[in-house]
XYZ file of C-alpha atoms in Angstrom:
663
model
C -135.496 39.066 -11.107
C -133.429 39.131 -8.000
C -131.552 35.955 -7.406
C -129.910 34.694 -4.227
C -126.752 32.755 -4.080
C -125.718 29.902 -1.760
C -122.500 27.983 -2.420
C -120.028 25.546 -0.863
C -116.304 25.753 -1.616
C -114.158 22.636 -1.297
C -110.394 22.383 -1.934
C -109.379 18.921 -3.179
C -105.830 17.591 -3.709
C -105.749 15.653 -6.967
C -102.684 13.458 -6.915
C -101.014 12.308 -10.113
C -99.068 9.103 -9.812
C -96.180 10.422 -11.893
C -95.016 13.309 -9.679
C -97.369 13.520 -6.672
C -97.704 17.320 -7.114
C -100.609 19.390 -5.694
C -102.491 20.937 -8.663
C -103.066 24.697 -8.580
C -106.908 24.316 -8.677
C -109.906 24.617 -6.366
C -113.182 22.656 -6.525
C -116.238 24.912 -6.254
C -119.900 23.841 -5.760
C -122.924 26.145 -5.535
C -126.752 26.483 -5.592
C -128.438 29.076 -7.871
C -131.939 30.233 -6.804
C -134.414 32.864 -7.815
C -136.754 33.943 -5.026
C -135.573 30.864 -3.131
C -136.509 28.660 -6.108
C -133.777 26.828 -8.061
C -133.101 28.361 -11.461
C -134.050 26.626 -14.677
C -131.827 23.705 -15.608
C -129.346 24.357 -18.422
C -125.900 25.584 -19.359
C -124.820 28.848 -17.719
C -121.782 31.032 -18.369
C -120.268 31.984 -15.033
C -117.443 34.494 -14.370
C -115.392 34.031 -11.182
C -113.317 36.835 -9.576
C -111.113 37.021 -6.488
C -110.818 40.236 -4.455
C -108.943 41.158 -1.313
C -111.970 42.954 0.121
C -115.606 42.065 0.796
C -116.755 44.830 -1.551
C -115.218 47.137 -4.105
C -111.569 46.909 -5.027
C -109.862 45.507 -8.090
C -110.120 41.901 -9.191
C -106.884 39.969 -8.445
C -107.892 36.944 -10.479
C -110.646 36.165 -13.017
C -111.834 33.152 -14.973
C -114.977 32.376 -17.079
C -116.439 28.837 -17.436
C -119.575 27.222 -18.888
C -121.148 24.957 -16.305
C -124.212 22.650 -16.206
C -126.882 23.554 -13.646
C -129.343 20.919 -12.467
C -131.989 21.698 -9.845
C -130.024 24.859 -9.191
C -126.774 23.062 -8.298
C -123.518 23.158 -10.228
C -119.868 22.133 -9.876
C -116.826 24.020 -11.219
C -113.084 23.561 -10.898
C -111.477 26.962 -10.530
C -108.034 27.290 -12.113
C -108.869 25.191 -15.157
C -108.605 28.252 -17.393
C -106.401 30.665 -15.440
C -103.990 29.423 -12.730
C -104.986 30.541 -9.281
C -102.925 33.120 -7.431
C -101.146 32.395 -4.168
C -103.327 32.500 -1.063
C -101.124 34.798 1.012
C -103.842 37.091 2.413
C -107.643 37.087 2.956
C -109.487 36.681 -0.381
C -113.174 36.922 -1.422
C -114.842 35.112 -4.338
C -117.451 36.828 -6.503
C -119.522 34.997 -9.174
C -121.400 36.642 -12.088
C -123.796 34.813 -14.451
C -123.324 36.329 -17.887
C -125.473 33.926 -19.942
C -127.956 31.062 -19.563
C -131.688 30.347 -19.203
C -133.542 33.220 -17.512
C -130.334 35.407 -17.734
C -130.868 38.516 -19.834
C -128.154 40.703 -18.344
C -125.018 39.843 -16.385
C -126.086 39.211 -12.827
C -123.643 39.235 -9.913
C -124.505 36.920 -7.066
C -123.935 38.558 -3.723
C -122.519 38.812 -1.229
C -118.955 37.865 -2.062
C -117.878 34.690 -0.255
C -114.753 34.778 1.918
C -112.437 31.853 1.268
C -112.246 29.625 4.291
C -109.108 27.661 5.361
C -109.339 24.877 2.802
C -108.148 26.982 -0.148
C -105.294 28.348 1.949
C -103.781 24.898 1.836
C -102.319 26.159 -1.421
C -99.860 28.020 0.772
C -98.044 24.705 1.232
C -96.762 25.474 -2.254
C -95.370 28.920 -1.436
C -94.672 29.698 2.230
C -93.413 33.240 2.625
C -91.533 35.101 5.300
C -91.515 38.882 5.727
C -90.719 40.562 2.412
C -89.620 37.214 0.962
C -90.785 36.156 -2.491
C -91.532 32.622 -3.696
C -92.184 33.098 -7.399
C -91.367 29.579 -8.506
C -94.006 26.908 -8.679
C -94.200 25.172 -5.313
C -91.446 27.420 -3.948
C -90.962 28.241 -0.257
C -89.380 31.485 0.872
C -88.938 31.761 4.617
C -86.825 34.212 6.564
C -86.509 37.856 5.576
C -86.085 39.332 2.097
C -85.219 35.928 0.635
C -86.057 34.891 -2.930
C -87.158 31.432 -4.087
C -87.556 31.816 -7.850
C -86.861 28.242 -8.912
C -89.675 25.775 -9.212
C -90.017 23.882 -5.929
C -87.068 25.885 -4.556
C -86.800 26.343 -0.792
C -85.280 29.024 1.400
C -85.982 27.889 4.943
C -84.797 30.978 6.763
C -82.120 33.547 7.248
C -81.851 36.604 5.078
C -80.914 40.197 5.664
C -82.240 43.721 5.783
C -82.670 43.905 2.006
C -82.945 41.604 -0.973
C -79.316 42.346 -1.926
C -77.935 40.774 1.234
C -80.435 37.939 1.481
C -80.589 34.415 0.087
C -81.624 33.425 -3.430
C -82.658 29.939 -4.576
C -83.147 30.259 -8.326
C -82.441 26.688 -9.350
C -85.308 24.250 -9.649
C -85.529 22.111 -6.513
C -82.700 24.150 -4.977
C -82.467 24.622 -1.201
C -81.002 27.230 1.153
C -81.302 26.436 4.840
C -80.378 29.845 6.231
C -77.679 32.450 6.575
C -77.491 35.387 4.204
C -76.224 36.390 0.777
C -76.186 32.750 -0.265
C -77.114 31.862 -3.851
C -78.176 28.452 -5.204
C -78.659 28.590 -8.985
C -78.243 24.917 -9.888
C -80.985 22.324 -10.093
C -81.137 20.299 -6.869
C -78.343 22.483 -5.453
C -78.136 23.074 -1.690
C -76.640 25.630 0.691
C -77.260 24.707 4.320
C -76.199 28.027 5.798
C -73.410 30.526 6.240
C -73.027 33.605 4.081
C -71.731 34.658 0.673
C -71.794 31.041 -0.514
C -72.631 30.146 -4.111
C -73.493 26.946 -6.029
C -74.446 26.884 -9.707
C -74.666 23.298 -10.931
C -77.001 20.376 -10.505
C -76.741 18.603 -7.172
C -74.042 20.965 -5.846
C -73.874 21.380 -2.054
C -72.341 23.899 0.368
C -72.819 23.042 4.026
C -71.961 26.464 5.382
C -69.103 28.804 6.029
C -68.239 31.992 4.204
C -67.444 32.845 0.624
C -67.444 29.269 -0.620
C -68.064 28.760 -4.340
C -69.210 25.514 -5.884
C -68.985 25.187 -9.663
C -69.650 21.699 -10.968
C -72.131 18.860 -10.881
C -72.696 17.216 -7.499
C -69.777 18.982 -5.831
C -69.639 19.343 -2.044
C -68.167 22.060 0.162
C -68.924 21.265 3.782
C -67.778 24.599 5.183
C -64.848 26.857 5.787
C -63.901 30.136 4.134
C -63.340 30.976 0.469
C -63.165 27.359 -0.606
C -64.137 26.444 -4.159
C -64.706 23.719 -6.694
C -63.985 25.289 -10.045
C -65.546 23.945 -13.247
C -65.358 20.351 -12.124
C -67.761 17.611 -11.117
C -68.110 15.483 -7.959
C -65.325 17.355 -6.154
C -65.340 17.755 -2.345
C -63.905 20.301 0.095
C -64.648 19.527 3.733
C -63.410 22.784 5.190
C -60.491 25.087 5.787
C -59.679 28.300 3.941
C -58.880 29.114 0.323
C -58.858 25.464 -0.692
C -59.667 24.685 -4.333
C -60.754 21.297 -5.647
C -60.555 21.682 -9.432
C -60.193 18.064 -10.544
C -63.179 15.797 -11.004
C -63.802 13.579 -7.958
C -61.007 15.454 -6.144
C -61.037 15.887 -2.346
C -59.663 18.390 0.165
C -60.223 17.693 3.849
C -59.232 21.049 5.261
C -56.290 23.261 6.079
C -55.234 26.082 3.826
C -54.977 29.664 4.986
C -54.422 33.008 3.324
C -54.769 33.528 -0.400
C -51.359 31.976 -1.092
C -51.686 29.190 1.503
C -54.693 27.314 0.219
C -54.550 23.748 -1.007
C -55.297 22.928 -4.661
C -56.449 19.482 -5.832
C -56.468 19.692 -9.630
C -55.933 16.052 -10.570
C -58.854 13.722 -11.201
C -59.606 11.665 -8.070
C -56.755 13.455 -6.261
C -56.936 14.199 -2.535
C -55.424 16.537 0.039
C -56.292 15.742 3.641
C -54.975 18.957 5.147
C -52.067 21.320 5.521
C -51.410 24.469 3.526
C -50.200 25.366 0.058
C -50.289 21.748 -1.098
C -51.045 20.768 -4.701
C -52.164 17.477 -6.235
C -51.718 17.848 -9.986
C -51.715 14.205 -11.039
C -54.764 11.990 -11.344
C -55.252 9.756 -8.266
C -52.467 11.677 -6.491
C -52.684 12.423 -2.769
C -51.152 14.602 -0.042
C -51.783 13.892 3.620
C -50.752 17.251 5.031
C -47.836 19.554 5.641
C -47.114 22.639 3.565
C -46.217 23.518 -0.024
C -46.004 19.882 -1.061
C -46.713 18.848 -4.662
C -47.922 15.516 -6.044
C -47.281 16.307 -9.679
C -47.977 13.086 -11.559
C -50.597 10.363 -11.610
C -50.706 8.241 -8.452
C -48.091 10.466 -6.760
C -48.228 10.587 -2.948
C -46.846 12.953 -0.298
C -47.647 12.042 3.293
C -46.644 15.365 4.821
C -43.694 17.580 5.595
C -42.729 20.687 3.687
C -41.762 21.542 0.110
C -41.688 17.929 -0.992
C -42.345 17.178 -4.671
C -43.515 13.803 -6.014
C -42.745 14.584 -9.654
C -42.933 11.098 -11.137
C -45.651 8.574 -11.888
C -46.600 6.626 -8.725
C -43.814 8.303 -6.745
C -44.093 8.595 -2.948
C -42.681 10.904 -0.270
C -43.748 10.070 3.279
C -42.505 13.306 4.826
C -39.512 15.499 5.522
C -38.493 18.708 3.762
C -37.433 19.582 0.247
C -37.405 16.008 -1.029
C -38.045 15.057 -4.678
C -39.189 11.639 -5.940
C -39.579 10.582 -9.573
C -40.807 7.558 -11.552
C -42.252 5.254 -8.925
C -39.518 6.039 -6.412
C -40.012 6.415 -2.647
C -38.530 8.812 -0.081
C -39.446 7.998 3.505
C -38.256 11.297 4.971
C -35.283 13.493 5.665
C -34.276 16.711 3.951
C -33.280 17.649 0.404
C -33.115 14.056 -0.754
C -33.704 13.151 -4.402
C -34.819 9.817 -5.860
C -34.642 10.195 -9.640
C -34.055 6.556 -10.548
C -37.127 4.551 -11.461
C -38.519 2.730 -8.398
C -35.585 3.850 -6.261
C -35.737 4.479 -2.487
C -34.325 6.955 0.036
C -35.037 6.163 3.664
C -33.999 9.511 5.105
C -30.998 11.650 5.885
C -29.978 14.770 4.008
C -28.787 15.605 0.515
C -28.838 12.009 -0.633
C -29.269 11.433 -4.376
C -30.466 8.183 -5.958
C -30.099 8.146 -9.738
C -29.975 4.420 -10.489
C -33.076 2.357 -11.151
C -34.228 0.243 -8.194
C -31.323 1.636 -6.129
C -31.506 2.464 -2.403
C -30.028 4.931 0.075
C -31.244 4.079 3.569
C -30.006 7.235 5.275
C -27.037 9.369 6.171
C -25.892 12.266 4.056
C -24.404 15.606 4.888
C -24.325 19.277 4.067
C -23.015 18.876 0.524
C -25.500 19.196 -2.292
C -24.784 15.650 -3.428
C -23.736 13.700 -0.348
C -24.459 9.993 -0.716
C -25.036 9.139 -4.379
C -26.399 5.841 -5.711
C -25.731 6.048 -9.449
C -25.775 2.395 -10.456
C -28.953 0.430 -11.034
C -29.877 -1.805 -8.073
C -27.091 -0.209 -6.001
C -27.303 0.361 -2.229
C -25.944 2.845 0.322
C -26.876 2.219 3.934
C -25.649 5.325 5.742
C -22.680 7.644 6.201
C -21.894 10.551 3.892
C -20.245 11.348 0.576
C -20.413 7.695 -0.416
C -20.981 6.657 -4.027
C -22.177 3.506 -5.768
C -21.775 3.823 -9.530
C -21.722 0.126 -10.414
C -24.764 -2.038 -11.013
C -25.640 -3.910 -7.792
C -22.829 -2.038 -6.013
C -23.059 -1.583 -2.228
C -21.661 0.806 0.380
C -23.044 -0.023 3.809
C -21.756 3.081 5.617
C -18.735 5.267 6.193
C -17.346 8.356 4.461
C -16.185 9.064 0.907
C -16.275 5.419 -0.101
C -16.712 4.502 -3.780
C -18.064 1.201 -5.145
C -17.706 1.737 -8.875
C -18.172 -1.617 -10.572
C -20.701 -4.415 -10.856
C -21.415 -6.091 -7.494
C -18.638 -4.092 -5.799
C -18.994 -3.935 -2.004
C -17.712 -1.636 0.747
C -18.761 -2.341 4.312
C -17.680 0.996 5.766
C -14.652 3.019 6.713
C -13.223 6.100 5.040
C -12.041 6.796 1.481
C -12.104 3.172 0.394
C -12.563 2.169 -3.249
C -13.915 -1.078 -4.704
C -13.494 -0.668 -8.464
C -13.340 -4.258 -9.692
C -16.224 -6.541 -10.566
C -17.294 -8.286 -7.322
C -14.513 -6.418 -5.498
C -14.824 -6.120 -1.710
C -13.512 -3.700 0.909
C -15.014 -4.525 4.286
C -13.781 -1.356 5.959
C -10.759 0.600 7.042
C -9.097 3.625 5.475
C -7.873 4.392 1.969
C -7.973 0.811 0.761
C -8.221 -0.113 -2.938
C -9.729 -3.348 -4.274
C -9.488 -2.856 -8.012
C -9.848 -6.161 -9.849
C -12.230 -9.077 -10.354
C -13.151 -10.751 -7.036
C -10.374 -8.950 -5.165
C -10.912 -8.540 -1.407
C -9.665 -6.321 1.411
C -10.879 -7.077 4.907
C -9.886 -3.778 6.482
C -6.890 -1.840 7.677
C -5.301 1.139 5.954
C -3.560 1.785 2.691
C -3.943 -1.768 1.428
C -4.142 -2.704 -2.262
C -5.651 -5.806 -3.894
C -5.006 -5.176 -7.571
C -5.406 -8.452 -9.443
C -7.957 -11.213 -9.835
C -8.876 -12.988 -6.602
C -6.183 -11.054 -4.688
C -6.783 -10.782 -0.931
C -5.610 -8.546 1.887
C -7.281 -9.580 5.167
C -6.216 -6.391 6.921
C -3.255 -4.547 8.342
C -1.474 -1.606 6.747
C 0.315 -0.882 3.493
C -0.036 -4.428 2.233
C -0.236 -5.221 -1.463
C -1.671 -8.288 -3.183
C -0.709 -7.370 -6.729
C -0.909 -10.673 -8.610
C -3.677 -13.205 -9.145
C -4.629 -15.527 -6.287
C -2.281 -13.739 -3.864
C -2.636 -12.940 -0.178
C -0.836 -10.232 1.795
C -1.423 -9.678 5.494
C 0.109 -7.819 8.369
C 2.038 -4.695 7.453
C 4.191 -3.865 4.438
C 3.653 -7.354 3.033
C 3.956 -7.475 -0.763
C 2.597 -10.505 -2.611
C 3.863 -9.693 -6.104
C 3.812 -13.101 -7.762
C 0.922 -15.307 -8.874
C -0.341 -17.523 -6.052
C 2.053 -16.120 -3.474
C 1.235 -15.465 0.178
C 3.108 -12.981 2.339
C 2.302 -12.593 6.027
C 4.157 -10.290 8.378
C 4.220 -9.877 12.155
C 6.339 -6.801 12.650
C 6.293 -3.470 14.376
C 5.640 -0.377 12.272
C 8.925 0.900 10.974
C 9.854 2.824 7.876
C 7.686 2.671 4.761
C 10.494 0.940 2.880
C 10.786 -1.780 5.509
C 8.890 -4.316 3.455
C 9.027 -7.967 2.588
C 7.959 -9.280 -0.809
C 7.373 -12.606 -2.408
C 10.319 -13.921 -4.401
C 8.393 -16.052 -6.874
C 5.075 -17.591 -7.873
C 3.390 -19.917 -5.396
C 5.678 -18.871 -2.554
C 4.515 -18.408 1.013
C 6.480 -15.864 3.009
C 6.158 -15.438 6.755
C 8.006 -12.696 8.573
C 7.716 -12.817 12.369
C 9.984 -10.296 14.093
C 8.904 -11.615 17.497
C 9.050 -15.237 16.422
C 6.390 -17.731 15.466
C 4.488 -19.635 18.108
C 2.596 -22.813 17.187
C 0.377 -24.254 19.872
C -2.111 -27.041 20.406
C -4.749 -27.147 23.145
C -3.195 -24.105 24.828
C -4.855 -21.184 26.574
C -3.787 -17.788 27.790
C -0.946 -15.740 26.350
C 1.566 -17.440 24.110
C 5.091 -17.605 25.543
C 7.334 -14.959 24.013
C 11.055 -15.454 23.473
C 12.710 -13.355 20.790
C 15.610 -15.849 20.703
C 13.248 -18.459 19.301
C 12.250 -17.943 15.672
C 9.724 -20.799 15.910
C 8.345 -21.804 19.271
C 5.784 -24.538 19.897
C 3.534 -25.735 22.674
C 5.358 -29.092 22.526
C 8.562 -27.434 23.716
C 10.410 -27.846 20.435
C 11.740 -24.666 18.812
C 13.956 -23.196 16.169
C 16.435 -20.652 17.427
C 16.962 -17.301 15.805
C 20.366 -18.641 14.846
C 18.826 -21.515 12.910
C 19.114 -24.463 15.317
C 16.180 -26.813 15.706
C 15.756 -27.996 19.267
C 13.468 -30.908 20.098
C 11.441 -31.082 23.263
C 12.927 -33.652 25.679
C 11.454 -32.707 29.041
C 11.168 -35.751 31.257
C 7.865 -34.438 32.534
C 6.474 -34.828 29.049
C 7.511 -38.478 28.690
C 6.193 -41.840 29.925
C 6.552 -45.608 29.538
C 10.308 -45.646 30.058
C 12.041 -48.878 28.860
C 15.840 -49.461 29.003
C 17.532 -50.173 25.652
C 20.229 -52.672 24.799
C 22.998 -50.738 23.145
C 24.663 -53.891 21.897
C 21.482 -54.958 20.083
C 21.034 -51.462 18.674
C 24.635 -51.441 17.521
C 24.223 -54.743 15.826
C 21.033 -53.526 14.057
C 22.634 -50.256 13.154
C 25.575 -52.042 11.639
C 23.195 -53.758 9.210
C 20.985 -50.710 8.476
C 21.251 -49.748 4.795
C 22.567 -46.201 4.418
C 22.890 -44.544 1.066
C 23.286 -41.205 -0.699
C 20.217 -39.797 -2.503
C 18.144 -36.704 -3.348
C 14.472 -35.919 -2.800
C 12.174 -36.011 -5.812
C 11.628 -32.429 -6.879
C 15.082 -31.293 -5.816
C 17.882 -30.650 -8.185
C 19.983 -33.766 -8.866
C 23.107 -32.155 -7.435
C 21.454 -31.722 -4.040
C 22.546 -34.868 -2.140
C 21.653 -36.354 1.239
C 22.905 -39.404 3.200
C 20.655 -41.490 5.372
C 18.499 -44.602 5.734
C 15.075 -45.154 4.277
C 12.120 -44.720 6.639
C 10.805 -48.175 5.753
C 14.139 -49.828 6.750
C 14.409 -47.697 9.868
C 10.865 -48.518 10.965
C 11.273 -52.222 10.235
C 14.548 -52.450 12.121
C 13.859 -50.268 15.151
C 10.025 -49.964 15.266
C 10.275 -46.256 16.108
C 8.193 -43.217 14.959
C 4.598 -42.820 13.748
C 4.910 -44.537 10.376
C 7.297 -45.968 7.855
C 7.309 -42.820 5.703
C 9.223 -40.475 7.977
C 12.090 -40.418 10.503
C 12.209 -37.967 13.391
C 15.428 -36.223 14.316
C 15.297 -37.454 17.908
C 15.125 -41.211 17.169
C 18.371 -41.397 15.124
C 19.999 -39.214 17.803
C 18.818 -41.580 20.537
C 20.074 -44.614 18.601
C 23.370 -42.846 18.044
C 23.713 -42.070 21.751
C 22.846 -45.618 22.775
C 25.238 -47.170 20.276
C 27.940 -44.681 21.289
C 27.456 -45.781 24.866
C 27.751 -49.388 23.694
C 30.838 -48.590 21.675
C 32.253 -46.818 24.712
C 31.694 -49.902 26.814
C 33.347 -52.060 24.206
C 36.184 -49.581 23.919
C 36.731 -49.563 27.682
C 36.795 -53.369 27.686
C 39.321 -53.410 24.878
C 41.381 -50.750 26.644
C 41.515 -52.834 29.791
C 42.568 -55.876 27.742
C 45.259 -53.877 26.053
C 46.528 -52.661 29.386
C 46.715 -56.269 30.597
C 48.569 -57.351 27.522
C 50.938 -54.432 27.881
C 51.712 -55.475 31.425
C 52.227 -59.066 30.309
C 54.551 -58.068 27.523
C 56.488 -55.809 29.859
C 56.914 -58.620 32.322
C 58.024 -60.987 29.597
C 60.566 -58.497 28.292
C 62.047 -58.020 31.747
C 62.596 -61.746 32.137
C 64.218 -62.054 28.769
C 66.618 -59.225 29.521
C 67.649 -60.907 32.636
C 68.494 -63.992 30.613
C 70.996 -62.017 28.571
C 69.065 -61.639 25.442
C 69.403 -57.883 25.047
C 67.428 -57.802 21.811
C 64.346 -58.725 23.738
C 64.728 -55.598 25.825
C 63.389 -53.576 22.963
C 59.919 -54.872 23.854
C 60.011 -52.519 26.758
């Protein structure tokens, strides 16, 4: 019985809610007839084969199913038993009934049916380019000679002249956009393009470039040459050459260079923005740029520069060259500076060394290997070179070769000054020494303040060598407790000095004299003959004579005096011998009391003192009065002498010769 075959083929996408994948099956419907009459209803065993030719050839795919036939029609889902092959070329379906009602021998229904476009929709699962292979389920292999062996892997394009120089996506869900000799072996891994790039872990990504290697989960290499993430996760290299992000979550922005110039971020969460030969070894450490910088401990930071090393926890170097920061310390810049003290700071300069905790060198330095040195905790050096602060809280603001070696010692500047006492101060100058508690030198040269609270304001070769002393000028020596020695002298020999003679003494040497002025301007009058000169006009001569001012132009309210009245008052003024309290008893003086003098004459400012000019004026006035009285008496005497002479002459004439003796 010859049977004829009419069938309809329909490809249906059966979507599962869990993964939305296209099943590798094809729905097939047909009509079985014998002499144009439908075959007997029943169960038939049907064998399906796919060929690449309309007749002859070798079967490329085969499957046998038992199907129900009603009124000649049946429905079968091909691929239920054996997965269908890829529809990459024209295919023809042949059906053979091997068993069923009215079937005594296997009967092939002819002709073979060519598959029409609907089944070729399966190619959406495996799109192939020339000589490319997509062997993974749902894989896509575009380009030339590329391989997509991972399930749902994609090679969009690119490739080379042979499989050895083409792209390979072997990881499930892996993707290669193009280029050549790229290899994506990790699940969900991606290489966008370039050549000789490799990723091997889940979610790893290489954007492009050449020779980049990504080992680790979810790493990213955007591009560049020979960059890598080695055995780490979530690391990122944006670009550059020979950069290596080996710490988890580490980051390199770019830079690098030859094999020895690449950047290396090995600390967890560490970052290098750019530059060359930089290394971040500590977790959370960072380098902005520059070359051959190292952030060696956790949270270490180097902004840039060259050969800087942040060796301590949370240490920072902003830039410069050859600087080293430890233990939370900071170096802003400069060259060959070292901050070893915990949380210390160097602002810049060269060859500065901070060893004390929380100590600071702002700048300066020099060519010596250890120029400015802050040894004491909390100490400070502002600038200059070869300065040293070894005391806690010690300070040298600037200058050269200054040493502040005790607690709170201070040197403002100058050269070769030393403040070695607690709270000792040298403001500046040269070769000054302030060596005891709270001793102070304002400046000058060669001065010494060598006891508690001793002070030298300035000058040269002065010495305040006892407690509470002050020496100023030049060659002034305050050797006794509480003494003050001030000199105003020209520089002479070193042994031309003046010293205190005892405790509490104030010594003033003024070779050009002392001028005391009030409300005066301009240059002070100079007269070497006057030891003390004043703006009032009074002065003490170099010979020791005190001279009061008596210029008429400085006086007013002139009133004549009555010498007779003054003489009468003076004659009743109490005058006694006495000594001042505090003087030795054998030191005697003669004079009135100020209270009596004031009460009697009403002169002076108060009744506690007597000026030298008022007694002199009273003396002159009373002398004038005495002179008047003397002249009056002299005239009276002369009259009496004339009278006596006349009387004697008359007596002689009377013959009484004895009376002549009156002559």
